[in-house]
Amino acid sequence: MYLVHTELLNRKADSCIPQNLADLLHALAHPDDGVEHVVIHPHPGHGLTVGVYLLADHLRSAEETAARLCRHAVAEIGPLPGWQVGRSEVPLLAPYGLDDLID
């Protein structure tokens, strides 16, 4: 299982984050995506981080799935148009020199 953090960027985020955003994102996931759980971490004046816990065979696949889910959310969920998907990565690997574990 991987925890992937994906940024959703919007400077006006504070006024338009649906309270049930984690549930909405989880509902958009396809059963084959392996999404187990979604959490939201707001960053006032910047946007938010979506934490996606998912099952995947490889790190790169997990990161791509989380990014795809967030791009789909930006396109499909009413209050999110105008948002941008930023980085989508497993936290803490690169700072510790472990980014070579990516397949």
mmCIF file of C-alpha atoms in Angstrom:
data_model
loop_
_atom_site.group_PDB
_atom_site.id
_atom_site.type_symbol
_atom_site.label_atom_id
_atom_site.label_comp_id
_atom_site.label_asym_id
_atom_site.label_seq_id
_atom_site.Cartn_x
_atom_site.Cartn_y
_atom_site.Cartn_z
ATOM 1 C CA MET A 1 0.000 0.000 0.000
ATOM 2 C CA TYR A 2 1.176 3.495 -0.853
ATOM 3 C CA LEU A 3 0.237 6.906 0.489
ATOM 4 C CA VAL A 4 0.474 9.417 -2.348
ATOM 5 C CA HIS A 5 0.150 13.165 -1.759
ATOM 6 C CA THR A 6 -1.273 15.130 -4.661
ATOM 7 C CA GLU A 7 -1.501 18.913 -4.615
ATOM 8 C CA LEU A 8 -4.648 20.703 -5.723
ATOM 9 C CA LEU A 9 -3.710 24.342 -6.207
ATOM 10 C CA ASN A 10 -6.055 27.311 -5.929
ATOM 11 C CA ARG A 11 -5.360 30.536 -4.049
ATOM 12 C CA LYS A 12 -9.089 30.935 -3.332
ATOM 13 C CA ALA A 13 -9.411 27.411 -1.972
ATOM 14 C CA ASP A 14 -10.722 28.397 1.442
ATOM 15 C CA SER A 15 -14.145 29.335 0.115
ATOM 16 C CA CYS A 16 -14.793 26.430 -2.225
ATOM 17 C CA ILE A 17 -13.587 23.147 -0.711
ATOM 18 C CA PRO A 18 -16.556 20.765 -0.485
ATOM 19 C CA GLN A 19 -16.777 19.355 3.039
ATOM 20 C CA ASN A 20 -17.213 15.864 1.635
ATOM 21 C CA LEU A 21 -14.345 16.151 -0.866
ATOM 22 C CA ALA A 22 -12.596 13.004 0.370
ATOM 23 C CA ASP A 23 -15.793 10.995 -0.148
ATOM 24 C CA LEU A 24 -16.334 12.531 -3.588
ATOM 25 C CA LEU A 25 -12.798 11.645 -4.661
ATOM 26 C CA HIS A 26 -13.118 8.098 -3.362
ATOM 27 C CA ALA A 27 -16.407 7.705 -5.260
ATOM 28 C CA LEU A 28 -14.700 8.796 -8.528
ATOM 29 C CA ALA A 29 -12.097 6.055 -8.252
ATOM 30 C CA HIS A 30 -12.517 2.987 -10.425
ATOM 31 C CA PRO A 31 -12.443 -0.322 -8.500
ATOM 32 C CA ASP A 32 -9.262 -1.304 -10.396
ATOM 33 C CA ASP A 33 -7.486 1.838 -9.116
ATOM 34 C CA GLY A 34 -6.931 0.201 -5.736
ATOM 35 C CA VAL A 35 -7.982 3.297 -3.769
ATOM 36 C CA GLU A 36 -8.523 2.358 -0.136
ATOM 37 C CA HIS A 37 -8.881 5.732 1.585
ATOM 38 C CA VAL A 38 -8.692 9.462 0.801
ATOM 39 C CA VAL A 39 -7.877 12.326 3.183
ATOM 40 C CA ILE A 40 -7.784 16.089 2.634
ATOM 41 C CA HIS A 41 -5.270 18.522 4.149
ATOM 42 C CA PRO A 42 -6.178 22.198 3.426
ATOM 43 C CA HIS A 43 -3.431 24.795 3.038
ATOM 44 C CA PRO A 44 -5.062 28.251 3.399
ATOM 45 C CA GLY A 45 -4.220 30.613 0.574
ATOM 46 C CA HIS A 46 -2.575 27.853 -1.463
ATOM 47 C CA GLY A 47 -4.923 24.923 -2.010
ATOM 48 C CA LEU A 48 -4.877 21.498 -0.463
ATOM 49 C CA THR A 49 -3.104 18.176 -0.387
ATOM 50 C CA VAL A 50 -5.050 15.040 -1.202
ATOM 51 C CA GLY A 51 -3.701 11.956 0.539
ATOM 52 C CA VAL A 52 -4.615 8.816 -1.386
ATOM 53 C CA TYR A 53 -3.973 5.434 0.194
ATOM 54 C CA LEU A 54 -3.934 2.856 -2.557
ATOM 55 C CA LEU A 55 -2.775 -0.583 -3.537
ATOM 56 C CA ALA A 56 -0.434 -0.721 -6.530
ATOM 57 C CA ASP A 57 2.328 -2.920 -7.886
ATOM 58 C CA HIS A 58 4.811 -0.046 -8.274
ATOM 59 C CA LEU A 59 5.415 3.380 -6.824
ATOM 60 C CA ARG A 60 5.172 5.122 -10.185
ATOM 61 C CA SER A 61 1.826 3.444 -10.848
ATOM 62 C CA ALA A 62 0.507 4.614 -7.472
ATOM 63 C CA GLU A 63 1.584 8.203 -8.139
ATOM 64 C CA GLU A 64 0.069 8.180 -11.631
ATOM 65 C CA THR A 65 -3.217 6.764 -10.325
ATOM 66 C CA ALA A 66 -3.499 9.447 -7.624
ATOM 67 C CA ALA A 67 -2.732 12.217 -10.128
ATOM 68 C CA ARG A 68 -5.277 10.835 -12.604
ATOM 69 C CA LEU A 69 -7.921 10.656 -9.873
ATOM 70 C CA CYS A 70 -7.289 14.290 -8.928
ATOM 71 C CA ARG A 71 -7.371 15.458 -12.572
ATOM 72 C CA HIS A 72 -10.687 13.638 -12.935
ATOM 73 C CA ALA A 73 -11.980 15.343 -9.773
ATOM 74 C CA VAL A 74 -11.009 18.799 -11.024
ATOM 75 C CA ALA A 75 -12.963 18.109 -14.218
ATOM 76 C CA GLU A 76 -16.003 16.483 -12.584
ATOM 77 C CA ILE A 77 -16.658 18.013 -9.151
ATOM 78 C CA GLY A 78 -18.675 21.237 -9.345
ATOM 79 C CA PRO A 79 -16.695 23.599 -7.080
ATOM 80 C CA LEU A 80 -13.272 22.508 -8.371
ATOM 81 C CA PRO A 81 -13.088 23.955 -11.914
ATOM 82 C CA GLY A 82 -10.156 26.326 -12.155
ATOM 83 C CA TRP A 83 -8.070 24.240 -9.778
ATOM 84 C CA GLN A 84 -4.771 22.800 -10.960
ATOM 85 C CA VAL A 85 -3.212 19.482 -10.092
ATOM 86 C CA GLY A 86 0.346 19.938 -8.857
ATOM 87 C CA ARG A 87 2.875 17.376 -7.689
ATOM 88 C CA SER A 88 1.751 13.819 -7.049
ATOM 89 C CA GLU A 89 4.283 11.828 -5.102
ATOM 90 C CA VAL A 90 4.896 9.561 -2.163
ATOM 91 C CA PRO A 91 6.150 11.828 0.617
ATOM 92 C CA LEU A 92 9.598 11.555 2.160
ATOM 93 C CA LEU A 93 11.354 9.421 -0.464
ATOM 94 C CA ALA A 94 13.319 12.070 -2.352
ATOM 95 C CA PRO A 95 14.574 13.969 0.758
ATOM 96 C CA TYR A 96 16.142 10.758 2.016
ATOM 97 C CA GLY A 97 17.763 9.781 -1.263
ATOM 98 C CA LEU A 98 15.285 6.984 -1.854
ATOM 99 C CA ASP A 99 13.855 8.291 -5.104
ATOM 100 C CA ASP A 100 15.860 5.623 -6.960
ATOM 101 C CA LEU A 101 13.256 3.117 -5.723
ATOM 102 C CA ILE A 102 10.902 4.350 -8.438
ATOM 103 C CA ASP A 103 10.376 1.700 -11.108
#
